[in-house]
Coordinates of C-alpha atoms in Angstrom, one line a residue:
X138 CA 46.4 108.4 32.3
X139 CA 44.1 106.6 34.5
X140 CA 44.0 107.7 38.2
X141 CA 42.7 105.5 40.9
X142 CA 42.3 106.5 44.5
X143 CA 42.7 103.5 46.8
X144 CA 41.2 104.8 50.0
X145 CA 39.4 102.0 51.8
X146 CA 39.6 98.8 49.9
X147 CA 38.3 96.8 52.9
X148 CA 36.4 98.0 55.9
X149 CA 38.1 99.3 59.0
X150 CA 37.8 97.1 62.1
X151 CA 39.0 97.3 65.7
X152 CA 42.7 96.8 65.9
X153 CA 43.9 93.3 67.0
X154 CA 46.3 92.2 69.6
X155 CA 50.0 92.0 69.0
X156 CA 52.0 88.8 68.6
X157 CA 51.6 86.2 69.7
X158 CA 47.9 86.4 70.7
X159 CA 46.5 87.5 67.4
X160 CA 43.0 85.9 66.9
X161 CA 41.9 84.4 63.6
X162 CA 39.7 87.5 62.9
X163 CA 40.4 91.1 63.1
X164 CA 43.8 91.5 61.3
X165 CA 44.8 95.0 60.6
X166 CA 47.4 95.1 57.8
X167 CA 49.5 98.1 57.0
X168 CA 50.6 98.1 53.3
X169 CA 53.7 100.4 53.2
X170 CA 54.3 101.6 49.7
X171 CA 57.6 103.3 48.5
X172 CA 56.8 104.8 45.0
X173 CA 57.0 104.2 42.2
X174 CA 55.5 100.8 42.6
X175 CA 54.6 97.8 40.4
X176 CA 50.8 97.8 40.1
X177 CA 50.2 94.1 40.6
X178 CA 52.6 94.0 43.6
X179 CA 50.2 96.3 45.4
X180 CA 46.8 95.4 44.1
X181 CA 47.3 91.6 44.0
X182 CA 47.6 91.1 47.8
X183 CA 44.9 93.7 48.5
X184 CA 42.5 91.8 46.3
X185 CA 43.2 88.6 48.2
X186 CA 42.3 90.2 51.6
X187 CA 39.2 91.8 50.1
X188 CA 38.1 88.5 48.6
X189 CA 38.5 86.7 51.9
X190 CA 36.2 89.3 53.6
X191 CA 33.6 88.7 51.0
X192 CA 33.8 84.9 51.1
X193 CA 33.7 84.9 54.9
X194 CA 30.7 87.2 55.0
X195 CA 32.5 89.3 57.7
X196 CA 35.4 91.6 58.0
X197 CA 38.5 89.5 58.7
X198 CA 41.1 92.0 57.2
X199 CA 41.4 95.7 57.2
X200 CA 44.1 97.1 54.9
X201 CA 45.5 100.6 55.0
X202 CA 47.9 102.0 52.3
X203 CA 50.6 104.2 53.8
X204 CA 53.6 105.7 52.1
X205 CA 56.9 107.4 52.8
X206 CA 55.8 110.2 50.4
X207 CA 54.6 113.3 52.2
X208 CA 52.3 114.1 49.3
X209 CA 50.6 110.7 49.7
X210 CA 50.8 110.2 45.9
X211 CA 51.9 106.7 44.8
X212 CA 52.8 106.6 41.2
X213 CA 53.1 103.3 39.3
X214 CA 56.2 102.4 37.4
X215 CA 54.1 101.7 34.3
X216 CA 52.7 105.2 34.4
X217 CA 49.1 104.0 33.9
X218 CA 47.9 104.2 37.4
X219 CA 48.2 106.6 40.3
X220 CA 47.2 105.6 43.8
X221 CA 46.5 107.8 46.8
X222 CA 47.7 106.5 50.1
X223 CA 45.7 107.1 53.3
X224 CA 48.6 108.4 55.5
X225 CA 52.3 108.8 55.9
X226 CA 53.8 105.7 57.6
X227 CA 54.9 107.8 60.7
X228 CA 51.3 108.8 61.2
X229 CA 49.9 105.3 61.7
X230 CA 48.1 105.1 65.0
X231 CA 47.0 102.3 67.2
X232 CA 48.1 98.7 66.9
X233 CA 48.4 96.7 63.8
X234 CA 49.0 93.0 63.1
X235 CA 51.1 92.8 59.9
X236 CA 53.1 95.1 57.6
X237 CA 53.5 94.4 53.9
X238 CA 56.2 96.5 52.2
X239 CA 55.8 97.2 48.4
X240 CA 58.1 99.2 46.1
X241 CA 59.2 99.1 42.5
X242 CA 62.4 98.2 40.6
X243 CA 63.4 101.9 40.6
X244 CA 62.5 102.6 44.3
X245 CA 64.3 99.5 45.6
X246 CA 67.4 101.7 46.0
X247 CA 65.6 104.2 48.2
X248 CA 67.7 105.4 51.1
X249 CA 65.3 106.7 53.7
X250 CA 66.7 106.7 57.3
X251 CA 63.4 107.5 58.8
X252 CA 61.8 104.5 57.1
X253 CA 64.6 102.2 58.1
X254 CA 64.2 103.3 61.7
X255 CA 60.5 102.8 61.7
X256 CA 60.8 99.3 60.2
X257 CA 63.3 98.4 62.9
X258 CA 61.1 99.7 65.6
X259 CA 58.0 97.8 64.6
X260 CA 59.7 94.6 63.5
X261 CA 59.9 93.1 67.0
X262 CA 56.3 93.8 67.9
X263 CA 54.5 93.1 64.7
X264 CA 53.3 89.6 64.1
X265 CA 54.3 89.6 60.4
X266 CA 56.6 91.8 58.4
X267 CA 56.6 91.0 54.7
X268 CA 57.8 92.3 51.4
X269 CA 56.7 91.8 47.8
X270 CA 59.4 91.4 45.1
X271 CA 62.3 93.9 45.4
X272 CA 60.8 95.2 48.6
X273 CA 63.3 92.8 50.1
X274 CA 66.0 95.4 49.3
X275 CA 64.4 97.9 51.6
X276 CA 64.1 95.3 54.4
X277 CA 67.8 94.4 53.9
X278 CA 68.8 98.1 53.9
X279 CA 67.1 98.4 57.4
X280 CA 69.2 95.4 58.5
X281 CA 66.1 93.2 59.0
X282 CA 67.3 90.4 56.7
X283 CA 70.8 90.0 58.3
X284 CA 71.4 86.3 58.9
X285 CA 67.9 85.4 57.5
X286 CA 66.7 83.4 54.5
X287 CA 65.0 85.7 52.0
X288 CA 64.0 85.8 48.3
X289 CA 63.1 88.4 45.7
X290 CA 62.3 88.3 42.0
X291 CA 64.7 85.9 40.3
X292 CA 66.2 88.8 38.2
X293 CA 67.4 90.5 41.3
X294 CA 68.6 87.7 43.5
X295 CA 72.2 88.0 42.6
X296 CA 72.2 91.7 43.2
X297 CA 70.5 91.3 46.5
X298 CA 73.1 88.8 47.6
X299 CA 76.0 91.0 46.4
X300 CA 74.7 94.2 47.9
X301 CA 73.7 92.6 51.2
X302 CA 76.0 89.7 51.8
X303 CA 74.6 89.0 55.3
X304 CA 71.3 87.9 53.7
X305 CA 70.9 84.3 52.8
X306 CA 69.3 84.7 49.4
X307 CA 67.2 81.9 48.0
X308 CA 66.5 83.2 44.5
X309 CA 64.5 80.2 43.3
X310 CA 61.7 80.4 45.9
X311 CA 58.3 82.0 45.5
X312 CA 58.2 83.2 49.1
X313 CA 60.3 82.6 52.2
X314 CA 59.5 82.8 55.9
X315 CA 62.2 83.3 58.5
X316 CA 60.9 84.1 61.9
X317 CA 58.2 86.7 61.5
X318 CA 59.8 88.1 58.3
X319 CA 58.4 87.1 54.9
X320 CA 59.8 87.9 51.5
X321 CA 58.4 87.0 48.1
X322 CA 59.3 86.9 44.4
X323 CA 56.8 89.5 43.5
X324 CA 54.2 90.1 40.8
X325 CA 51.9 87.1 41.1
X326 CA 54.0 85.7 44.0
X327 CA 52.7 88.5 46.1
X328 CA 49.3 86.9 45.8
X329 CA 50.8 83.6 46.9
X330 CA 52.2 85.3 50.0
X331 CA 48.9 86.9 50.8
X332 CA 47.2 83.5 50.5
X333 CA 49.8 82.0 52.8
X334 CA 48.9 84.7 55.4
X335 CA 45.2 83.8 54.9
X336 CA 45.9 80.1 55.5
X337 CA 47.8 81.0 58.7
X338 CA 44.9 83.0 60.0
X339 CA 41.8 81.2 58.7
X340 CA 42.9 77.8 57.6
X341 CA 43.4 76.0 54.3
X342 CA 39.8 75.8 53.2
X343 CA 39.2 79.6 53.0
X344 CA 42.6 80.2 51.4
X345 CA 41.8 77.7 48.7
X346 CA 38.3 79.3 48.2
X347 CA 39.9 82.7 47.8
X348 CA 42.4 81.2 45.2
X349 CA 39.5 79.7 43.3
X350 CA 37.6 83.0 43.3
X351 CA 40.7 84.7 41.8
X352 CA 40.8 82.0 39.1
X353 CA 44.3 80.8 40.0
X354 CA 45.4 77.7 38.2
X355 CA 47.4 76.6 41.3
X356 CA 47.8 78.0 44.8
X357 CA 51.6 77.7 45.1
X358 CA 53.5 77.1 48.3
X359 CA 56.6 79.1 49.2
X360 CA 59.0 76.3 48.4
X361 CA 57.9 76.0 44.8
X362 CA 60.5 77.2 42.3
X363 CA 59.9 80.5 40.6
X364 CA 60.7 79.0 37.2
X365 CA 58.8 75.7 36.8
X366 CA 58.7 73.2 34.0
X367 CA 54.9 73.6 33.9
X368 CA 55.3 77.3 33.0
X369 CA 58.2 76.6 30.6
X370 CA 56.0 74.0 28.8
X371 CA 53.7 76.7 27.7
X372 CA 56.4 78.4 25.6
X373 CA 55.9 76.0 22.7
X374 CA 54.3 77.7 19.6
X375 CA 52.6 74.5 18.6
X376 CA 49.1 74.3 20.0
X377 CA 49.0 70.5 20.0
X378 CA 52.2 70.3 22.0
X379 CA 51.0 73.0 24.4
X380 CA 47.8 71.0 25.0
X381 CA 49.7 67.7 25.5
X382 CA 52.0 69.3 28.1
X383 CA 49.0 70.6 30.0
X384 CA 47.5 67.1 29.9
X385 CA 50.7 65.5 31.1
X386 CA 50.8 68.0 34.0
X387 CA 47.2 67.3 35.0
X388 CA 47.7 63.5 34.7
X389 CA 51.1 63.0 36.2
X390 CA 49.8 59.9 38.1
X391 CA 49.4 58.0 34.9
X392 CA 52.0 55.8 33.2
X393 CA 53.0 57.1 29.8
X394 CA 54.7 55.5 26.9
X395 CA 56.2 57.3 23.9
X396 CA 53.7 55.7 21.7
X397 CA 50.7 56.8 23.8
X398 CA 51.9 60.4 23.9
X399 CA 52.6 60.4 20.1
X400 CA 49.1 59.2 19.4
X401 CA 47.6 62.0 21.4
X402 CA 49.1 64.5 18.9
X403 CA 48.6 62.3 15.9
X404 CA 52.3 61.8 15.1
X405 CA 54.5 58.9 14.6
X406 CA 56.8 58.1 17.6
X407 CA 59.9 59.2 15.8
X408 CA 58.4 62.5 14.6
X409 CA 56.8 63.2 18.0
X410 CA 60.1 62.8 19.9
X411 CA 61.9 65.1 17.4
X412 CA 59.2 67.8 17.4
X413 CA 58.6 67.7 21.2
X414 CA 62.4 68.1 21.9
X415 CA 62.6 70.9 19.4
X416 CA 59.6 72.8 20.8
X417 CA 60.2 72.2 24.6
X418 CA 64.0 72.0 24.8
X419 CA 64.0 68.5 26.4
X420 CA 62.9 65.0 25.4
X421 CA 59.4 63.8 26.3
X422 CA 60.8 61.4 28.9
X423 CA 62.7 64.3 30.6
X424 CA 59.6 66.4 30.6
X425 CA 57.5 63.7 32.1
X426 CA 60.0 63.1 34.8
X427 CA 60.2 66.8 35.7
X428 CA 56.4 67.1 35.9
X429 CA 56.3 64.1 38.2
X430 CA 58.9 65.6 40.5
X431 CA 57.1 68.9 40.6
X432 CA 53.8 67.2 41.4
X433 CA 55.5 65.3 44.2
X434 CA 57.0 68.5 45.5
X435 CA 53.6 70.1 45.8
X436 CA 52.2 67.1 47.6
X437 CA 55.1 67.1 50.1
X438 CA 54.7 70.9 50.7
X439 CA 50.9 70.8 51.1
X440 CA 49.8 67.4 52.4
X441 CA 50.7 64.9 55.1
X442 CA 50.7 61.9 52.7
X443 CA 53.4 59.3 53.1
X444 CA 56.2 59.1 50.6
X445 CA 54.9 55.8 49.3
X446 CA 51.4 57.3 48.6
X447 CA 53.0 60.4 47.0
X448 CA 55.2 58.2 44.7
X449 CA 52.1 56.3 43.6
X450 CA 50.0 59.4 43.1
X451 CA 52.7 61.0 40.9
X452 CA 53.3 58.1 38.7
X453 CA 56.7 57.0 40.0
X454 CA 55.6 53.4 40.8
X455 CA 57.9 53.2 43.9
X456 CA 59.6 55.4 46.5
X457 CA 63.0 54.3 45.2
X458 CA 62.3 55.6 41.7
X459 CA 61.0 58.9 43.2
X460 CA 64.2 59.1 45.3
X461 CA 66.4 58.7 42.3
X462 CA 64.5 61.4 40.4
X463 CA 64.8 63.8 43.3
X464 CA 68.5 63.3 43.7
X465 CA 69.0 63.6 39.9
X466 CA 66.9 66.8 39.4
X467 CA 67.0 68.5 42.8
X468 CA 70.2 67.2 44.4
X469 CA 68.3 66.0 47.5
X470 CA 66.2 63.1 48.7
X471 CA 62.4 63.3 49.1
X472 CA 62.7 62.9 52.9
X473 CA 65.1 65.8 53.2
X474 CA 63.1 68.0 50.8
X475 CA 59.9 67.4 52.9
X476 CA 61.8 68.2 56.2
X477 CA 62.1 71.8 55.0
X478 CA 58.3 72.2 55.4
X479 CA 57.9 70.5 58.8
X480 CA 59.2 73.4 60.9

């Protein structure tokens, strides 16, 4: 078994001010871990903060791992890694800016009254209180998600809603912000949440630079669905179909014909439509439409472009065609969809 001690992943800096006057530099983040923990849920966000420090050439974030375990030992659910926390959560001193709660599938059912009381106490003074994956269960247990929108890994959304009916669960979102509380879908979505915090503190440019350094294919906004057609497209076992689907995703602004697509994989039109539908589970035209909608969603979430510009950039040809596609696939209009990201 490999044992790793995670003592000081980023340098310690003077503690920052509490909400709402937190400056863009000097953010002290407490990473609260309830073992056993999913390894990437913990390491992914920490790597983001460490990368930002390196890219900025100065210490923007300090991150301290604390736990509810008196022994300070943090076991991983996979059994391959063991982490050593720096302190018990009740021993945290001085001010801190943000708290990120991380646990595992097994530890999501933890009942720790002292932990709940501590979370309630700090929730009103901390600028940000976040959770990765099923850490939302622990926030809900403390009553901090009552009446709030929240998410968790899609496998556990229904359970979260059933167990905590006062929580407004949005199981299809990567991460959700409601007030100063953030929840995320976990695993790689924890990285997306950490990058969102970086964007809040340091702006879009540095967040994108950190994403590039981590070799992320796409820096995903919170409103993006956990299960996307772009990801599903990669399930095909035929390499030629995989490559075509990636090409379609990267060229959604272009106009496609069935003949053009068939020629790219050296098939007749009839054979191509049959093979594509078998491999992907939808027709080529359905796939193209869904990739256009997802491309438009990303633009609405991350840019100030007008709907006409977005429709043209995503290959719809007109805002009316884009509106029809949104209503058909998402059950809402582009204007209403964009309004969710203007608050």
